[in-house]
Coordinates of C-alpha atoms and ligand atoms in Angstrom, one line a residue:
M1 CA -44.3 46.3 -70.8
S2 CA -43.2 49.9 -71.7
S3 CA -45.8 52.6 -72.0
G4 CA -47.6 52.8 -75.3
E5 CA -46.7 49.2 -76.2
S6 CA -49.8 47.0 -76.3
S7 CA -49.7 43.2 -76.1
T8 CA -50.2 43.0 -79.8
A9 CA -46.6 44.4 -80.2
Y10 CA -45.9 40.7 -79.6
D11 CA -46.7 38.0 -82.1
V12 CA -46.3 35.3 -79.4
E13 CA -46.5 35.7 -75.7
F14 CA -46.1 33.1 -72.9
R15 CA -47.4 34.1 -69.5
S16 CA -46.1 31.7 -66.9
V17 CA -46.6 28.6 -69.1
T18 CA -46.1 25.2 -67.6
K19 CA -46.3 21.9 -69.3
R20 CA -45.9 18.5 -67.5
F21 CA -45.6 15.0 -68.8
G22 CA -46.5 12.9 -65.8
D23 CA -44.0 13.7 -63.1
L24 CA -41.7 15.6 -65.5
T25 CA -42.0 19.3 -65.9
A26 CA -40.9 19.9 -69.5
V27 CA -41.6 23.7 -69.4
N28 CA -41.6 25.4 -66.1
A29 CA -43.5 28.7 -65.6
V30 CA -42.0 30.2 -68.7
S31 CA -42.8 33.8 -69.7
L32 CA -41.7 34.9 -73.1
Q33 CA -42.5 37.7 -75.5
V34 CA -41.7 37.3 -79.2
R35 CA -41.7 40.7 -81.0
K36 CA -43.3 41.2 -84.4
G37 CA -41.0 40.4 -87.2
E38 CA -38.1 39.1 -85.1
F39 CA -36.0 36.0 -85.6
L40 CA -36.0 34.4 -82.1
S41 CA -34.2 31.2 -81.4
L42 CA -35.0 28.7 -78.6
L43 CA -31.5 27.2 -77.8
G44 CA -30.6 24.6 -75.4
P45 CA -29.4 21.0 -74.9
S46 CA -31.6 18.0 -75.6
G47 CA -34.6 17.7 -73.3
C48 CA -34.6 21.3 -72.1
G49 CA -38.1 22.0 -73.4
K50 CA -37.6 23.8 -76.7
T51 CA -39.7 21.6 -78.9
T52 CA -42.5 21.4 -76.3
S53 CA -42.5 25.2 -76.2
L54 CA -42.7 25.3 -80.0
R55 CA -45.5 22.7 -80.1
M56 CA -47.5 24.7 -77.6
I57 CA -47.3 27.7 -80.0
A58 CA -48.4 25.5 -82.9
G59 CA -51.2 24.0 -80.8
F60 CA -50.0 20.4 -80.9
E61 CA -49.6 20.5 -77.1
Q62 CA -51.7 22.3 -74.5
P63 CA -50.2 23.9 -71.4
D64 CA -51.2 22.7 -68.0
E65 CA -50.9 26.3 -66.6
G66 CA -50.5 29.8 -68.0
E67 CA -51.6 31.6 -71.0
I68 CA -50.4 31.7 -74.6
L69 CA -51.2 34.6 -76.9
I70 CA -50.7 34.7 -80.6
G71 CA -51.1 38.2 -82.1
G72 CA -52.5 39.3 -78.8
R73 CA -55.3 36.7 -78.7
E74 CA -55.6 33.8 -76.3
A75 CA -54.6 30.7 -78.2
V76 CA -55.1 27.9 -75.6
G77 CA -57.9 25.7 -76.9
V78 CA -57.6 27.0 -80.4
P79 CA -56.8 24.0 -82.7
P80 CA -53.6 24.1 -84.8
Y81 CA -55.2 24.7 -88.1
R82 CA -57.0 27.8 -86.8
R83 CA -53.8 29.4 -85.5
D84 CA -52.0 31.9 -87.6
V85 CA -48.8 29.9 -87.5
N86 CA -47.1 27.3 -89.7
T87 CA -44.4 24.8 -88.8
V88 CA -41.3 23.6 -90.7
F89 CA -39.9 20.3 -89.3
Q90 CA -36.6 18.6 -89.8
Q91 CA -38.4 15.9 -91.7
Y92 CA -39.9 17.8 -94.6
A93 CA -42.6 15.2 -95.4
L94 CA -43.4 16.3 -98.9
F95 CA -46.0 14.4 -101.0
P96 CA -43.8 12.2 -103.2
H97 CA -46.4 11.7 -106.0
M98 CA -47.0 15.5 -106.4
S99 CA -45.0 18.0 -108.3
I100 CA -43.1 20.7 -106.4
L101 CA -45.7 23.3 -107.4
D102 CA -48.6 21.1 -106.2
N103 CA -46.8 20.4 -102.9
V104 CA -46.4 24.2 -102.3
A105 CA -50.0 25.0 -103.4
Y106 CA -51.5 22.2 -101.4
G107 CA -52.3 24.3 -98.3
L108 CA -54.0 26.9 -100.4
K109 CA -56.1 24.2 -102.1
Q110 CA -57.2 23.1 -98.6
K111 CA -58.3 26.7 -98.0
R112 CA -60.3 26.6 -101.2
I113 CA -58.3 29.3 -102.9
G114 CA -58.9 29.4 -106.7
R115 CA -56.5 27.6 -109.0
S116 CA -54.8 30.6 -110.7
E117 CA -54.3 32.4 -107.4
R118 CA -52.9 29.4 -105.7
Y119 CA -50.4 28.6 -108.5
S120 CA -49.3 32.2 -108.7
R121 CA -48.7 32.4 -104.9
A122 CA -47.0 29.0 -105.0
R123 CA -44.7 30.2 -107.8
E124 CA -43.9 33.4 -105.8
A125 CA -43.0 31.2 -102.8
L126 CA -40.7 29.0 -104.9
E127 CA -39.0 32.1 -106.3
L128 CA -38.5 33.3 -102.7
V129 CA -36.6 30.1 -101.8
Q130 CA -34.8 30.2 -105.2
L131 CA -36.3 27.2 -106.7
T132 CA -37.8 28.8 -109.9
G133 CA -37.9 26.4 -112.8
R134 CA -38.4 23.3 -110.7
D135 CA -42.2 23.5 -110.6
K136 CA -42.8 20.2 -112.4
H137 CA -40.1 18.1 -110.6
R138 CA -41.1 15.5 -108.1
P139 CA -39.5 15.8 -104.6
S140 CA -37.3 12.7 -105.2
M141 CA -35.6 14.6 -108.0
L142 CA -34.3 17.3 -105.6
S143 CA -31.4 17.2 -103.1
G144 CA -32.1 17.3 -99.3
G145 CA -31.4 21.1 -99.2
Q146 CA -33.8 21.7 -102.1
Q147 CA -36.5 19.6 -100.5
Q148 CA -36.1 21.7 -97.3
R149 CA -36.6 24.8 -99.5
V150 CA -39.8 23.3 -100.8
A151 CA -41.0 22.7 -97.2
L152 CA -40.2 26.3 -96.4
A153 CA -42.1 27.6 -99.5
R154 CA -45.0 25.4 -98.5
A155 CA -45.1 26.9 -95.0
L156 CA -44.6 30.5 -96.2
V157 CA -47.3 30.3 -99.0
N158 CA -50.0 30.7 -96.4
R159 CA -48.4 33.9 -95.2
P160 CA -48.6 33.0 -91.5
R161 CA -48.1 35.5 -88.8
V162 CA -45.4 33.3 -87.3
L163 CA -43.3 30.6 -88.8
L164 CA -42.1 27.9 -86.3
L165 CA -39.0 26.0 -87.3
D166 CA -38.0 22.9 -85.4
E167 CA -34.3 22.1 -86.2
P168 CA -35.1 22.5 -89.9
L169 CA -31.4 22.1 -90.9
G170 CA -30.7 19.1 -88.7
A171 CA -30.7 16.6 -91.5
L172 CA -28.3 18.5 -93.8
D173 CA -24.5 18.2 -94.0
L174 CA -22.4 21.0 -92.6
K175 CA -21.7 22.9 -95.8
L176 CA -25.4 22.9 -96.9
R177 CA -26.4 23.8 -93.4
K178 CA -24.2 27.0 -93.5
E179 CA -25.7 27.9 -96.9
M180 CA -29.3 27.4 -95.6
Q181 CA -28.6 29.5 -92.5
L182 CA -27.8 32.4 -94.8
E183 CA -30.8 31.6 -96.9
L184 CA -33.1 31.5 -94.0
T185 CA -32.0 34.9 -92.6
R186 CA -32.3 36.4 -96.1
I187 CA -35.8 35.0 -96.5
Q188 CA -36.9 36.1 -93.1
Q189 CA -35.8 39.6 -93.7
Q190 CA -37.5 39.6 -97.1
V191 CA -40.9 38.4 -95.9
G192 CA -40.7 40.1 -92.5
I193 CA -42.6 37.2 -90.9
T194 CA -41.7 36.4 -87.2
F195 CA -39.6 33.3 -87.0
V196 CA -39.3 31.1 -83.8
Y197 CA -36.5 28.7 -84.4
V198 CA -35.6 25.7 -82.3
T199 CA -31.9 24.6 -82.3
H200 CA -29.3 23.0 -80.1
D201 CA -26.5 24.4 -82.2
Q202 CA -25.2 27.6 -80.6
G203 CA -23.3 28.7 -83.7
E204 CA -26.5 28.5 -85.7
A205 CA -28.4 30.5 -83.1
L206 CA -25.7 33.1 -82.7
S207 CA -25.4 33.7 -86.5
M208 CA -29.1 33.8 -87.4
S209 CA -31.1 35.3 -84.5
D210 CA -32.2 38.8 -83.4
R211 CA -32.6 37.3 -80.0
I212 CA -31.8 34.0 -78.3
A213 CA -33.7 32.4 -75.4
V214 CA -31.2 30.0 -73.8
M215 CA -33.2 27.2 -72.1
S216 CA -32.2 24.6 -69.5
Q217 CA -34.4 22.2 -67.7
G218 CA -37.7 23.8 -68.7
I219 CA -36.8 27.4 -67.9
I220 CA -35.3 30.3 -69.9
E221 CA -31.9 31.1 -68.3
Q222 CA -31.3 34.2 -70.5
L223 CA -33.1 36.0 -73.3
D224 CA -31.0 38.5 -75.2
T225 CA -29.2 39.4 -78.4
P226 CA -26.5 37.1 -79.6
A227 CA -23.7 39.6 -78.6
E228 CA -25.1 40.1 -75.1
I229 CA -25.5 36.3 -74.6
Y230 CA -21.9 35.8 -75.7
D231 CA -20.3 38.7 -74.0
R232 CA -22.4 38.9 -70.9
P233 CA -23.9 35.5 -70.1
V234 CA -25.7 35.9 -66.8
T235 CA -25.4 32.3 -65.6
A236 CA -22.6 29.7 -65.6
F237 CA -24.8 27.4 -67.6
V238 CA -25.3 30.0 -70.4
A239 CA -21.6 30.9 -70.4
D240 CA -20.6 27.2 -70.7
F241 CA -23.2 26.4 -73.3
I242 CA -22.4 29.3 -75.6
G243 CA -18.8 28.8 -76.5
E244 CA -15.9 28.0 -74.2
M245 CA -15.4 29.7 -70.9
N246 CA -12.9 29.6 -68.0
F247 CA -14.6 29.6 -64.6
L248 CA -12.9 31.1 -61.6
D249 CA -14.3 31.0 -58.0
G250 CA -13.2 33.3 -55.2
V251 CA -14.2 35.5 -52.3
V252 CA -15.1 39.2 -52.8
R253 CA -12.5 41.2 -50.8
A254 CA -13.6 44.7 -51.8
A255 CA -16.5 46.1 -53.8
R256 CA -16.9 49.8 -54.7
G257 CA -18.6 51.8 -57.4
G258 CA -19.4 48.9 -59.7
E259 CA -16.0 47.3 -59.4
F260 CA -14.8 44.5 -57.2
D261 CA -11.7 42.5 -56.2
L262 CA -12.0 38.8 -56.1
D263 CA -9.5 36.8 -54.1
L264 CA -9.0 33.4 -55.9
G265 CA -7.2 32.0 -52.8
N266 CA -4.0 31.2 -54.7
G267 CA -2.4 34.6 -54.5
V268 CA -4.3 35.9 -57.5
I269 CA -6.5 39.0 -57.2
L270 CA -9.0 39.5 -60.0
Q271 CA -10.4 43.0 -60.5
A272 CA -13.5 43.3 -62.6
H273 CA -16.8 45.1 -63.1
G274 CA -19.9 44.2 -61.2
S275 CA -21.4 44.8 -57.7
P276 CA -21.2 41.6 -55.6
R277 CA -21.3 42.0 -51.8
Q278 CA -18.0 42.2 -49.9
G279 CA -17.2 38.9 -48.2
E280 CA -19.4 36.7 -50.4
K281 CA -18.3 34.0 -52.7
A282 CA -18.5 34.7 -56.4
R283 CA -17.8 33.0 -59.7
V284 CA -16.6 34.7 -62.9
G285 CA -16.1 33.5 -66.4
I286 CA -13.4 34.6 -68.9
R287 CA -13.4 33.7 -72.6
P288 CA -10.2 32.0 -73.8
A289 CA -9.7 34.8 -76.4
R290 CA -9.8 37.5 -73.7
L291 CA -6.7 36.0 -71.9
H292 CA -3.1 37.0 -72.9
I293 CA 0.0 35.0 -72.3
S294 CA 3.7 35.9 -72.0
S295 CA 6.7 33.7 -71.1
G296 CA 8.2 33.9 -67.7
S297 CA 6.5 34.5 -64.3
A298 CA 5.3 37.9 -63.3
F299 CA 4.4 38.6 -59.7
G300 CA 2.2 40.8 -57.6
A301 CA 0.1 42.5 -60.2
V302 CA -3.7 42.2 -60.2
N303 CA -5.4 40.4 -63.1
T304 CA -2.3 38.3 -63.6
A305 CA -1.7 34.6 -62.8
K306 CA 1.4 32.5 -62.9
A307 CA 0.9 29.3 -64.7
V308 CA 2.6 26.2 -66.1
V309 CA 1.8 25.2 -69.7
D310 CA 0.1 21.8 -69.9
S311 CA -0.7 21.5 -73.6
L312 CA -0.7 23.4 -76.9
M313 CA -2.9 22.9 -79.9
Y314 CA -2.7 24.6 -83.3
L315 CA -6.0 25.7 -84.7
G316 CA -5.1 27.3 -88.0
D317 CA -4.5 31.0 -87.3
E318 CA -4.8 30.5 -83.6
V319 CA -3.0 28.5 -80.9
Q320 CA -4.8 27.1 -77.9
V321 CA -2.8 26.8 -74.7
V322 CA -4.0 25.0 -71.6
A323 CA -2.1 26.0 -68.5
M324 CA -2.5 25.3 -64.8
I325 CA -2.6 28.2 -62.5
E326 CA -1.6 27.9 -58.8
G327 CA -4.2 25.9 -56.9
G328 CA -4.6 23.5 -59.8
T329 CA -7.2 25.3 -62.0
A330 CA -6.7 24.7 -65.7
M331 CA -7.2 27.8 -67.9
T332 CA -7.6 27.7 -71.7
V333 CA -6.1 30.6 -73.6
R334 CA -6.6 31.2 -77.3
Q335 CA -4.2 33.6 -79.2
Q336 CA -3.5 34.6 -82.7
R337 CA -0.3 33.2 -84.2
T338 CA 2.0 36.0 -85.1
G339 CA 5.2 34.3 -86.0
H340 CA 7.1 36.9 -84.1
D341 CA 9.3 36.5 -81.0
G342 CA 7.1 35.9 -77.9
S343 CA 4.3 34.4 -80.1
P344 CA 2.4 31.7 -78.3
E345 CA 3.8 29.1 -80.8
A346 CA 7.2 29.5 -79.1
I347 CA 5.8 28.2 -75.9
R348 CA 6.3 24.5 -74.8
P349 CA 4.6 22.3 -72.3
G350 CA 6.2 22.7 -68.9
D351 CA 7.1 26.3 -69.5
A352 CA 6.4 28.9 -66.9
I353 CA 4.1 31.6 -68.3
T354 CA 2.0 34.6 -67.1
I355 CA -1.6 34.9 -68.0
R356 CA -3.2 38.3 -67.9
W357 CA -6.5 39.9 -68.7
E358 CA -8.3 43.3 -68.8
P359 CA -10.7 44.2 -66.1
S360 CA -13.5 44.1 -68.7
A361 CA -12.8 40.4 -69.5
P362 CA -14.2 38.6 -66.5
V363 CA -18.0 38.3 -66.4
L364 CA -19.7 37.9 -63.0
L365 CA -22.0 34.9 -63.1
A366 CA -25.2 34.1 -61.2
G367 CA -26.4 30.8 -60.1
S368 CA -27.1 28.1 -62.6
T369 CA -29.5 25.2 -62.7
N370 CA -26.8 22.9 -64.1
L371 CA -23.2 23.8 -63.6
A372 CA -21.9 22.9 -60.2
S373 CA -24.5 24.9 -58.6
D374 CA -26.5 23.6 -55.7
P375 CA -29.4 25.8 -54.5
D376 CA -29.5 24.0 -51.2
D377 CA -25.8 24.5 -50.5
P378 CA -25.2 27.8 -48.6
D379 CA -21.5 27.7 -49.6
D380 CA -22.2 27.5 -53.3
P381 CA -20.4 30.5 -54.9
A382 CA -23.2 31.0 -57.3
Q383 CA -25.7 31.9 -54.6
D384 CA -27.0 35.4 -54.4
A385 CA -24.8 36.4 -57.3
R386 CA -27.6 37.1 -59.7
A387 CA -28.6 40.2 -57.8
A388 CA -25.0 41.4 -58.0
L389 CA -24.8 41.3 -61.8
P390 CA -23.7 44.6 -63.5
Q391 CA -26.8 46.7 -64.3
R392 CA -27.5 47.0 -68.0
Ligands
ATP1 P1 -34.6 17.8 -78.2 O1 -33.7 18.7 -78.8 O2 -34.0 16.5 -77.8 O3 -35.9 17.6 -79.0 P2 -36.0 19.6 -76.5 O4 -35.3 20.6 -75.8 O5 -36.8 20.0 -77.7 O6 -35.1 18.4 -76.8 P3 -38.5 18.6 -75.5 O7 -38.7 17.7 -76.7 O8 -39.3 19.8 -75.4 O9 -37.0 18.9 -75.4 O10 -38.7 17.7 -74.2 C1 -38.6 18.2 -72.9 C2 -38.8 17.0 -72.0 O11 -40.1 16.5 -72.1 C3 -37.9 15.8 -72.3 O12 -37.5 15.2 -71.1 C4 -38.8 14.9 -73.0 O13 -38.4 13.5 -72.8 C5 -40.2 15.2 -72.4 N1 -41.3 14.9 -73.3 C6 -41.5 15.6 -74.5 N2 -42.6 15.2 -75.1 C7 -43.1 14.2 -74.3 C8 -44.3 13.4 -74.4 N3 -45.1 13.5 -75.4 N4 -44.5 12.5 -73.4 C9 -43.6 12.4 -72.4 N5 -42.5 13.2 -72.2 C10 -42.3 14.1 -73.2

């Protein structure tokens, strides 16, 4: 914690929180600090522990170990209804026999807030989610997206410190989902309430969040801004989960002043930024869009690999080329279509090409819990790499 920052700078804090279900550790010694007013996403594949983490914030589950603080106060043992949080689920569960206005005002009625105040606050909340004029409708008269807006208004009307959202857009079709993603970020900025958002959709997390916690097997692999997570994933798991990535393994031949040479063992020498130790095995990742291709074979230069085109796919404005470099590693390259000579569309399967990249394109990766990394294998290229990551 930096000086001058008290623990109440965080709306939610996990201190080494563990949750087990029988033999299964769903959340494993997780520490997490959610800042006031931020939009933080918990992102990861099914079963990684996102929902369990959210449910522990809500108070629906209790941790086996560790502390949870909400607004700087110990929350373990505090029942859900006494926590200053509200949850929006994928299943909106509105009361079908009540009007929209009564659905939204319901929580305030439970809190014994007077009729005129509860209706005026409920109308305000409906205005926030752009459902003005629908007060008297029943939920069945609204579309799925509109019903989810009502659920959101119902959760916001209590003005909680933290809003917890568990895959709230999961039941909507793609177009509506995109619309609601924009809506949710607008609403979050307008109300300034801290959002903790659970999703397995990386595009959703990247486009909406201030920060993303990427989870795998009960731990947080990386917690950072969307740009950092995308450009500088620290583990192979994160790199692979967030968009496409080419992985290359090699041995560090030289390391000096924050740069290193990686010998891929097939005549290719990769020069990149980072400080691994000389002689150790290392793994790097390069995004398909950071690779460039040209026809014909080049030789000898660093950050250059000879390859043979395996397949081509047109993706609207881009072409995706899969090519095999020497040693049999497939690399995926994505390039803009230009229509000019030398444009990737002129390339055919079987052609000899050269793939090149800038020294800033490869990202040095640390060990991963999931991706071809074995903590008991001393020859695993991912071992010890975490310590060698570029300092930020
Ligand atoms: P999903 O996106 O599928 O909901 P998730 O990342 O949210 O996945 P969790 O629901 O947190 O994952 O589950 C983490 C692990 O804990 C899973 O293996 C799940 O089967 C297990 N689990 C969750 N709740 C319980 C429970 N009540 N009893 C037993 N096991 C549970």
